[in-house]
mmCIF file of C-alpha atoms and ligand atoms in Angstrom:
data_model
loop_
_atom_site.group_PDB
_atom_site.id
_atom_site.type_symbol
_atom_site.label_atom_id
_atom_site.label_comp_id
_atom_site.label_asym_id
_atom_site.label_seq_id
_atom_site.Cartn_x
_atom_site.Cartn_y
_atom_site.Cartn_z
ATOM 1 C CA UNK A 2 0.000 0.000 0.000
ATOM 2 C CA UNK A 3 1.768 3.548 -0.892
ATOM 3 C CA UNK A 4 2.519 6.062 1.710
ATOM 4 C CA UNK A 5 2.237 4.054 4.820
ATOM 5 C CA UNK A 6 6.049 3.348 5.222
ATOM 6 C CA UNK A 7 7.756 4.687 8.312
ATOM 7 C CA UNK A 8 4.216 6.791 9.110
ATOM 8 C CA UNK A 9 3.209 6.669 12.954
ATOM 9 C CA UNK A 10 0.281 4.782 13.503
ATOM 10 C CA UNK A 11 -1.598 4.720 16.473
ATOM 11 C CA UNK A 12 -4.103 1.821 16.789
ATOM 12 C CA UNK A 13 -6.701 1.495 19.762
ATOM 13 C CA UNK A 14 -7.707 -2.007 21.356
ATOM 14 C CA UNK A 15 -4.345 -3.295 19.495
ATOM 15 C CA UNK A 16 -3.760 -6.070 22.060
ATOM 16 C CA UNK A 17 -6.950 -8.143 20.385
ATOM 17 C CA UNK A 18 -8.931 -9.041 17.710
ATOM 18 C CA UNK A 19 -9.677 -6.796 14.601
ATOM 19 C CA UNK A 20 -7.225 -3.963 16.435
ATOM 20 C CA UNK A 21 -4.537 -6.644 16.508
ATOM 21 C CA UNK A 22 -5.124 -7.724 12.822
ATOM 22 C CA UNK A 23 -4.921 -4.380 11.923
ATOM 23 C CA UNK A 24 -1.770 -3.344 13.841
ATOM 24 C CA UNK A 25 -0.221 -6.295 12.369
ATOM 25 C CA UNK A 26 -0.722 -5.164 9.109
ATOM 26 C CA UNK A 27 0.543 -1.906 9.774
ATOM 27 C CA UNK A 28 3.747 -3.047 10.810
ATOM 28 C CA UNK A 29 4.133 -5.107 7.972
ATOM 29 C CA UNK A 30 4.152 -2.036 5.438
ATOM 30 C CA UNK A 31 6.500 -0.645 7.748
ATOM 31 C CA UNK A 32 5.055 1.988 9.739
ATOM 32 C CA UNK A 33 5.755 2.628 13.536
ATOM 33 C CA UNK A 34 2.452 1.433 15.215
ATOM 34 C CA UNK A 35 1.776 2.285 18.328
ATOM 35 C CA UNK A 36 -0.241 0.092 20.127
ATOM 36 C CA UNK A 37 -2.635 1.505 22.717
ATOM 37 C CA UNK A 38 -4.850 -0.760 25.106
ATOM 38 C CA UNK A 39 -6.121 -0.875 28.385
ATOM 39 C CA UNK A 40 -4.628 -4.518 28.316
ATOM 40 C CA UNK A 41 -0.782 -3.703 27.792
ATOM 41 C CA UNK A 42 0.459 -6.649 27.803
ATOM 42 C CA UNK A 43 -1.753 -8.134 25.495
ATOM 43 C CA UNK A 44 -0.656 -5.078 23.256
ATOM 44 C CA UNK A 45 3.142 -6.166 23.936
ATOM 45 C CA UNK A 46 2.761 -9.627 22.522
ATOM 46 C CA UNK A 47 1.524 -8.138 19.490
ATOM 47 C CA UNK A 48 4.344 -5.454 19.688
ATOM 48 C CA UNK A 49 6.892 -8.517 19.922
ATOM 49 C CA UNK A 50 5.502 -10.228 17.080
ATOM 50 C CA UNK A 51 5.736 -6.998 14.754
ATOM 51 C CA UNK A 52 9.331 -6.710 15.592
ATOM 52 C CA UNK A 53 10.192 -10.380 15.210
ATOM 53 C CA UNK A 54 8.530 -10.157 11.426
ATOM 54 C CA UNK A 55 11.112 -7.032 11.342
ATOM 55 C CA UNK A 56 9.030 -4.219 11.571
ATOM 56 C CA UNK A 57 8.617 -1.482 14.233
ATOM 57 C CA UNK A 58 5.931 -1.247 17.277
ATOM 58 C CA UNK A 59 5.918 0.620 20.966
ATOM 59 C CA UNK A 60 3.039 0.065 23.724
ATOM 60 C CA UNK A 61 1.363 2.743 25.646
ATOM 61 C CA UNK A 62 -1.587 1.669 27.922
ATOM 62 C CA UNK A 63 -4.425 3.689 28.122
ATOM 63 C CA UNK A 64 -7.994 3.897 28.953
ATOM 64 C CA UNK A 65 -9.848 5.850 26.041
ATOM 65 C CA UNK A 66 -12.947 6.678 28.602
ATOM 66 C CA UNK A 67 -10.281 8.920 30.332
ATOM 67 C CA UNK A 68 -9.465 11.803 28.682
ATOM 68 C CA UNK A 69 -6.547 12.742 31.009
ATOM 69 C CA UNK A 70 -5.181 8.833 30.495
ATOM 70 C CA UNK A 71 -5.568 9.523 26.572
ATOM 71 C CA UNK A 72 -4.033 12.854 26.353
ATOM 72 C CA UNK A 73 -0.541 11.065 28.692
ATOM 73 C CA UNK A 74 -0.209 8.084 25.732
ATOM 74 C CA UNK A 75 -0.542 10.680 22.590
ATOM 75 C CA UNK A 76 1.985 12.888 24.396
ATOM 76 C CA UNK A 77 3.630 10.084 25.478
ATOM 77 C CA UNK A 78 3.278 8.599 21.696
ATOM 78 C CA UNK A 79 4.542 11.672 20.444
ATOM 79 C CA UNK A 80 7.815 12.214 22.305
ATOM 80 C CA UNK A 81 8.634 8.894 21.896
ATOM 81 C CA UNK A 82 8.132 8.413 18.216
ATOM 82 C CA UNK A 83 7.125 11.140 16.525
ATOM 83 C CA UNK A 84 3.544 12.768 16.199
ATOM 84 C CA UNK A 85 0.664 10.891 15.241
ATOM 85 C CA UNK A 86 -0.107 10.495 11.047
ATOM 86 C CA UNK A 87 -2.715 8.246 11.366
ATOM 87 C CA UNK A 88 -5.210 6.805 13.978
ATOM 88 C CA UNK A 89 -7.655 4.202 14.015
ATOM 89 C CA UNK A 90 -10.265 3.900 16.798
ATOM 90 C CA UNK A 91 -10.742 0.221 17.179
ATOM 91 C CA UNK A 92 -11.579 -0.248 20.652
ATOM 92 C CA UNK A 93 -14.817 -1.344 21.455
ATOM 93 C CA UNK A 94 -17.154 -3.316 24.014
ATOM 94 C CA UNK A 95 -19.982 -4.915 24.522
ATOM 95 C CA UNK A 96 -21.952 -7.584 25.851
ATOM 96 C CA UNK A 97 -25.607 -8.876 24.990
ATOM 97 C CA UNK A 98 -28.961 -7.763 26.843
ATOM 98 C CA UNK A 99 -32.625 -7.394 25.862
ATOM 99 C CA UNK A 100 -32.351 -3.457 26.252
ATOM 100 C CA UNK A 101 -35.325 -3.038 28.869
ATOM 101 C CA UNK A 102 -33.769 -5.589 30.773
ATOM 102 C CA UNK A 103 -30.257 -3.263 30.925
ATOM 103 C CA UNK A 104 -29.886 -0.468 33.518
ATOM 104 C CA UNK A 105 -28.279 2.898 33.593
ATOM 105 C CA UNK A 106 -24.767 1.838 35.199
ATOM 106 C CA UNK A 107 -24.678 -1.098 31.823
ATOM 107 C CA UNK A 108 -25.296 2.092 29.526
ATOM 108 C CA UNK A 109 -23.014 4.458 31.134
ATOM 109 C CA UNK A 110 -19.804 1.426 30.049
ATOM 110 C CA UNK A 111 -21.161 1.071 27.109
ATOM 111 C CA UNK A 112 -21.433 4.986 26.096
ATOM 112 C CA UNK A 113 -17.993 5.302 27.828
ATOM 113 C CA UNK A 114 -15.883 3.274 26.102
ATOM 114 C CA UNK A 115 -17.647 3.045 22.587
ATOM 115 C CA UNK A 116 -18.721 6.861 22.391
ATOM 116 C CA UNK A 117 -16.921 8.560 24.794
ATOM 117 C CA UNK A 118 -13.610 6.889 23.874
ATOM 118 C CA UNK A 119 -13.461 8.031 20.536
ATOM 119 C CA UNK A 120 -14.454 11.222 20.887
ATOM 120 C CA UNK A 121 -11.975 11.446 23.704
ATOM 121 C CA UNK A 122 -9.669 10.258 21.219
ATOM 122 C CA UNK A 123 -10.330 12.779 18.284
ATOM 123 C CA UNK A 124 -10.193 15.560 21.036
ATOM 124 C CA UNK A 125 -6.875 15.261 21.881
ATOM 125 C CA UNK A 126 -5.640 14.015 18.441
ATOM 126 C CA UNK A 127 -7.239 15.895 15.619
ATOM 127 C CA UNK A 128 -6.376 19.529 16.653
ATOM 128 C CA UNK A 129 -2.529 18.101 16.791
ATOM 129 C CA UNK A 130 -2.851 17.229 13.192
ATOM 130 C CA UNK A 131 -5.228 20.379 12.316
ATOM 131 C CA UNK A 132 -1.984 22.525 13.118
ATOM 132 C CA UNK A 133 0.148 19.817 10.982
ATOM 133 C CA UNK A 134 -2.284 20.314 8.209
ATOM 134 C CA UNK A 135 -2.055 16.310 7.564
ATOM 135 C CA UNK A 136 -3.868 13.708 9.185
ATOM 136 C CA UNK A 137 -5.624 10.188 8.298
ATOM 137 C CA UNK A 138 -8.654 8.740 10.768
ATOM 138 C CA UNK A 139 -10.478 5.142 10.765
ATOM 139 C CA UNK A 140 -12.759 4.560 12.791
ATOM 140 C CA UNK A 141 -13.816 1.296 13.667
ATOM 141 C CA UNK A 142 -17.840 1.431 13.840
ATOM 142 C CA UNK A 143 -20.219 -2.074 13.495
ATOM 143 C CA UNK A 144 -23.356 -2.491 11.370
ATOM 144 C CA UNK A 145 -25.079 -2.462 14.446
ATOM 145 C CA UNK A 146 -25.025 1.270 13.894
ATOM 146 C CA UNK A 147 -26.014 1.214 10.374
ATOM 147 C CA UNK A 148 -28.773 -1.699 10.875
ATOM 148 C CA UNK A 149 -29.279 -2.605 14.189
ATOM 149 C CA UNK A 150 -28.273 -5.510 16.563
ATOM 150 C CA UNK A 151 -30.993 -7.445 18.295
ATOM 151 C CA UNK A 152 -29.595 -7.206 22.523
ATOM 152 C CA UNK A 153 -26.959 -4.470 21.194
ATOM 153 C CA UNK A 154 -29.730 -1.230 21.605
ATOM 154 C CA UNK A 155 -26.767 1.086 23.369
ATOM 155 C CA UNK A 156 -23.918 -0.286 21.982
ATOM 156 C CA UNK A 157 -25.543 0.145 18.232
ATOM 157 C CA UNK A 158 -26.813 3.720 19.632
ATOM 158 C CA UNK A 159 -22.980 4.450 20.214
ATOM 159 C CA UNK A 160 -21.920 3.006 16.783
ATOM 160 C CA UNK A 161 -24.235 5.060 14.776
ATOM 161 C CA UNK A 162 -23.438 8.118 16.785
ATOM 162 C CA UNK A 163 -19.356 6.864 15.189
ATOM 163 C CA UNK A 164 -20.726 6.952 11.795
ATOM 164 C CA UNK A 165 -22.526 10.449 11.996
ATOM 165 C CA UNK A 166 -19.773 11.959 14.325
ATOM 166 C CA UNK A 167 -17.341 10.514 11.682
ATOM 167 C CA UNK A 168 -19.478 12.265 8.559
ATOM 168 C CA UNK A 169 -19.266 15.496 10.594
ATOM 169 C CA UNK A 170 -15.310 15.652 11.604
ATOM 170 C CA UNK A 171 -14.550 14.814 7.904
ATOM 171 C CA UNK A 172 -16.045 18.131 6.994
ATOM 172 C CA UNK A 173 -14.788 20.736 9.735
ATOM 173 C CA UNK A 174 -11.483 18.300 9.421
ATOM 174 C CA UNK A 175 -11.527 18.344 5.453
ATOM 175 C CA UNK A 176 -9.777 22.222 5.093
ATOM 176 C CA UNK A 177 -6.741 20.796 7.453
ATOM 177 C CA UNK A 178 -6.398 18.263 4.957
ATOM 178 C CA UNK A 179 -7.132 15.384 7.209
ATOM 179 C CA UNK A 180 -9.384 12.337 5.802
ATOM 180 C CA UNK A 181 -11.672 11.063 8.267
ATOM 181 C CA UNK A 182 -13.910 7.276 7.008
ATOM 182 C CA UNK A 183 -15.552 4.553 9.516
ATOM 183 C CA UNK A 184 -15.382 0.874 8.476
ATOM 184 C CA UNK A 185 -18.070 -1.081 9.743
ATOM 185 C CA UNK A 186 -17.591 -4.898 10.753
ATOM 186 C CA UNK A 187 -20.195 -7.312 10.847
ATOM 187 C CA UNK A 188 -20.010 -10.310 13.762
ATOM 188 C CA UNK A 189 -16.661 -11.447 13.256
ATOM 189 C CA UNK A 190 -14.600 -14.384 15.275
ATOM 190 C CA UNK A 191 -13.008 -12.689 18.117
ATOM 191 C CA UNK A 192 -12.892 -12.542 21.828
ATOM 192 C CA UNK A 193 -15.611 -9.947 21.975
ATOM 193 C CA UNK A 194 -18.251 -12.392 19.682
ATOM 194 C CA UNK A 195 -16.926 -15.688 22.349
ATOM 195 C CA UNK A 196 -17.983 -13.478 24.922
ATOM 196 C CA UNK A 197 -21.300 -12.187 23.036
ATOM 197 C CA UNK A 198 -22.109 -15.690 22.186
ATOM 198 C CA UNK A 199 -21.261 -16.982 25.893
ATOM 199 C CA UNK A 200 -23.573 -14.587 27.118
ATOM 200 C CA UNK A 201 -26.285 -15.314 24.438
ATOM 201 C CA UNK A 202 -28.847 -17.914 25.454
ATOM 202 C CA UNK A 203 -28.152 -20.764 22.319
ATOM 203 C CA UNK A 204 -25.369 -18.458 21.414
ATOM 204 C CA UNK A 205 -23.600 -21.250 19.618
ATOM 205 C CA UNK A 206 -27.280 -21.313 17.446
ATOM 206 C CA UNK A 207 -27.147 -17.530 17.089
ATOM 207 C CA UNK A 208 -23.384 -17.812 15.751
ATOM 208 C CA UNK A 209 -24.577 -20.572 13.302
ATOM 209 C CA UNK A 210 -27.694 -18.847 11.856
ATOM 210 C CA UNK A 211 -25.573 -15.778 11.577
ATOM 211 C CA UNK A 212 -22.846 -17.656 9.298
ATOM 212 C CA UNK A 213 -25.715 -19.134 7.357
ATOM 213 C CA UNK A 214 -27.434 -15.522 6.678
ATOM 214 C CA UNK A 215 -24.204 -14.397 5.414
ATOM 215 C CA UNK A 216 -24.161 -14.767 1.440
ATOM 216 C CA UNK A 217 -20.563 -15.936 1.841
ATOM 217 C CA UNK A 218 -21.439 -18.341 4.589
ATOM 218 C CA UNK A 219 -18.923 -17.589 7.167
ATOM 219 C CA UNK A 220 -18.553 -14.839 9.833
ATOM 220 C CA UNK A 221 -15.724 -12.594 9.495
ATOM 221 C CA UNK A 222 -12.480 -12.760 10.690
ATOM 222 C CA UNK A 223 -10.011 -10.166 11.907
ATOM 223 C CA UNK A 224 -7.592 -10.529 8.563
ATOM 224 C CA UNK A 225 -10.888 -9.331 6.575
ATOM 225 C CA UNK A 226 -10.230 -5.579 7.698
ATOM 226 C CA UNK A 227 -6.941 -4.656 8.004
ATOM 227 C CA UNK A 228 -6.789 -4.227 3.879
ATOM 228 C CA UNK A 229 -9.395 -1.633 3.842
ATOM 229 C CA UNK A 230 -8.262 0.402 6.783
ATOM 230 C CA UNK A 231 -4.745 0.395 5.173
ATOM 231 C CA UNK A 232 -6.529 1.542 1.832
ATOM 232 C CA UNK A 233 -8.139 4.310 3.925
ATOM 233 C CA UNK A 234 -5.465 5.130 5.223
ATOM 234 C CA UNK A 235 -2.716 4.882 2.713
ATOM 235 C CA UNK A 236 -2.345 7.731 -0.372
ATOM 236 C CA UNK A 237 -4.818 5.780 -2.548
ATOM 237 C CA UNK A 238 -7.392 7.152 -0.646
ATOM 238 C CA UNK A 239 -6.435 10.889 -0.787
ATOM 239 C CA UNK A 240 -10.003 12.087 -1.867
ATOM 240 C CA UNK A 241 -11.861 9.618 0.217
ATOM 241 C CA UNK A 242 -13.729 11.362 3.180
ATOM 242 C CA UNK A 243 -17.169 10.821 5.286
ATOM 243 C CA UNK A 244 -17.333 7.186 4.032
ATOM 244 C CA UNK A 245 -18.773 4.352 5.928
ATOM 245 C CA UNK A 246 -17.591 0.822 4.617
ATOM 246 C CA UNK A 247 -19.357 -2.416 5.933
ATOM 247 C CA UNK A 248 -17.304 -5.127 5.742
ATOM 248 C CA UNK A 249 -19.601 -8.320 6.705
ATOM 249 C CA UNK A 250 -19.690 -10.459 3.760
ATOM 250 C CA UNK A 251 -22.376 -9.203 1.811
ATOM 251 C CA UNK A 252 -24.956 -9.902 5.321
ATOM 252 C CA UNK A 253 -25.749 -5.729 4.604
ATOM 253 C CA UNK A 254 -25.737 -4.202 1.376
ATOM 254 C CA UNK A 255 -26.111 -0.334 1.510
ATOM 255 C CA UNK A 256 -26.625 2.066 -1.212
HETATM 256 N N1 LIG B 314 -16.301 -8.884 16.785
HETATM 257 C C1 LIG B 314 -17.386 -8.444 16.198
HETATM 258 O O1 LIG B 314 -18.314 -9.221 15.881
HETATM 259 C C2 LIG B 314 -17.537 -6.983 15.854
HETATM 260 C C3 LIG B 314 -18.590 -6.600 15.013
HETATM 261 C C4 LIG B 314 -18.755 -5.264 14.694
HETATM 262 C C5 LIG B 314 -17.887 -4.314 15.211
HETATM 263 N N2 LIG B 314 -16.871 -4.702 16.036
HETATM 264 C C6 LIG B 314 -16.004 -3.639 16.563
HETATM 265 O O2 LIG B 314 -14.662 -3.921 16.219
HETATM 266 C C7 LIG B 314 -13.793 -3.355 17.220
HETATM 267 C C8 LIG B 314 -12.840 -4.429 17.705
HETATM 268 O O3 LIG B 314 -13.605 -5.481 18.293
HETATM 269 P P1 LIG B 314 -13.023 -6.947 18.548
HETATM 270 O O4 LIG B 314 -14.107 -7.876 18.231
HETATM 271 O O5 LIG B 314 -11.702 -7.086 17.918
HETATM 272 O O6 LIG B 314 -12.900 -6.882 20.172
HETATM 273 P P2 LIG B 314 -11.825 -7.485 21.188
HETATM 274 O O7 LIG B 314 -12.549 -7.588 22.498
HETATM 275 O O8 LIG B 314 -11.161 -8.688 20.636
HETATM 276 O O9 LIG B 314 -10.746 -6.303 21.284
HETATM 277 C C9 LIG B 314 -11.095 -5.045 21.820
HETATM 278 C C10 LIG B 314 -9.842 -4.401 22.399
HETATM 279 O O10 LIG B 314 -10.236 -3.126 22.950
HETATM 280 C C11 LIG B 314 -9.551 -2.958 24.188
HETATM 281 N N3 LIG B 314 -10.272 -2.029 25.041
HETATM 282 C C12 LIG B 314 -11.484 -2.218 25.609
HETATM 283 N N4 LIG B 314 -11.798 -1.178 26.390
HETATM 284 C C13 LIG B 314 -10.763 -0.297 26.322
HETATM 285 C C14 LIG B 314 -10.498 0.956 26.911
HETATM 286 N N5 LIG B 314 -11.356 1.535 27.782
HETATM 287 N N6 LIG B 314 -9.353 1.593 26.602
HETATM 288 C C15 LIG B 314 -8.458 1.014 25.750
HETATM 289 N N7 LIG B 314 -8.644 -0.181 25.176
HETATM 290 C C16 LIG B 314 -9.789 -0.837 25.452
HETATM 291 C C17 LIG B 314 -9.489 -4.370 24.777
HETATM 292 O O11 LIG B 314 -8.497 -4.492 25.798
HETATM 293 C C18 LIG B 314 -9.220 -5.217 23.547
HETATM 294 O O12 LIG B 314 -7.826 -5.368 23.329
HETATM 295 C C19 LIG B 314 -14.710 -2.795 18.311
HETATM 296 O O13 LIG B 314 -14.891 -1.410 18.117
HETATM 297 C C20 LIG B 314 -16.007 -3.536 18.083
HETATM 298 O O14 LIG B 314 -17.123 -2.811 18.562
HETATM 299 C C21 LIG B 314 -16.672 -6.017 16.373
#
């Protein structure tokens, strides 16, 4: 991919899943990634393996529902390697429950860390590349924003609010020359779905009927994103702004 070598690359929820696939990736066109998790030493096994395949990685833990813990690992991501080209926000959780049967403590996590993070994330990193005049953002939304997710009401309330808070940065971030896209997953194998089908009464059924409602017959996995958020991010996709990407295997179609 062009114009991703030696660019820093700052990844959230890096130590798992799609964020791991994806920092992976990043390291293997030889940029710096900087993986940030609240789980740092899950993030340093992935660091290790980047620099055993040859390529470069650092670790800074943080917890993107803290604004004052974000703001420490981009400084702290900054003097170490250099300042931030390109950042996707990956991390993300949630677990399953019929929404009148959630409370207000269950929302709160869920708007922290899927809302809140983000945006506490784009506050302390966009107006760093506004004044550089360059900047590249992915953010990792689901289709549960775009279509719903049956026992996913706040989490898929959080994900649309990432696609329409996405559309909206890309134009007051579009005269400081930074691009700004969401890719949307749909249920893909990784620790989060084991947990979301653990929790699921006949989750293993759920997990099934999903695969078989996908037209490609399998759910995703986490290599099935890391090309497009290194398209997004790479100079290919220059004049690419505002967009929202599912990538579920053809289970939503969107005009
Ligand atoms: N797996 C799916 O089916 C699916 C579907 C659609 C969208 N997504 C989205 O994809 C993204 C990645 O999900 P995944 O399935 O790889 O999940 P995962 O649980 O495997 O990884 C999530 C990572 O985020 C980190 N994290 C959680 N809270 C954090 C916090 N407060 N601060 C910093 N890091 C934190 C975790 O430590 C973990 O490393 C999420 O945004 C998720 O909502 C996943």
């Amino acid at each position: 991919m062009r114009g991703l070598k030696d660019k820093v690359v700052a990844v959230t929820g890096s130590a798992s899943g799609i964020g791991r696939a994806i920092a992976l990736r990043f390291g293997a066109e030889g940029a710096l990634v900087a993986l940030l998790d609240i789980n740092d030493s899950g993030a340093k096994d992935v660091a290790e393996t980047i620099v055993a395949a040859g390529g470069k990685a650092l670790v800074f833990k943080v917890d993107i529902t803290d604004r004052a813990s974000v703001e420490a690992a981009v400084d702290a991501v900054e003097k170490t390697a250099a300042p931030i080209d390109i950042l996707v926000n990956n991390a993300g959780w949630d677990i399953p429950i019929p929404f009148v049967d959630t409370d207000r403590a269950f929302w709160d996590k869920v708007i922290a860390i899927n809302l809140y993070g983000p945006l506490n994330m784009h506050h302390v990193v966009v107006p760093r590349m506004m004044a550089r005049k360059k900047g590249r953002i992915v953010n990792i939304a689901s289709d549960a924003g775009r279509v719903g997710s049956s026992g996913e009401a706040v989490y898929s309330a959080c994900k649309g609010g990432i696609i329409a808070f996405t559309k909206t940065i890309a134009r007051e971030a579009a005269r400081a020359n930074i691009n700004v896209n969401c890719v949307c997953p749909g249920p893909t194998d990784t620790p989060l779905f084991d947990a979301f089908k653990a929790q699921s009464v006949d989750g293993a059924k759920i997990a099934e009927g999903l695969a078989r409602a996908i037209p490609f017959r399998r759910l995703g996995q986490p290599g099935d994103y890391p090309g497009i958020v290194a398209f997004l991010a790479s100079d290919d996709a220059g004049y690419i702004t505002g967009q929202v990407i599912s990538v579920s295997g053809g289970l939503t179609m969107h005009g």
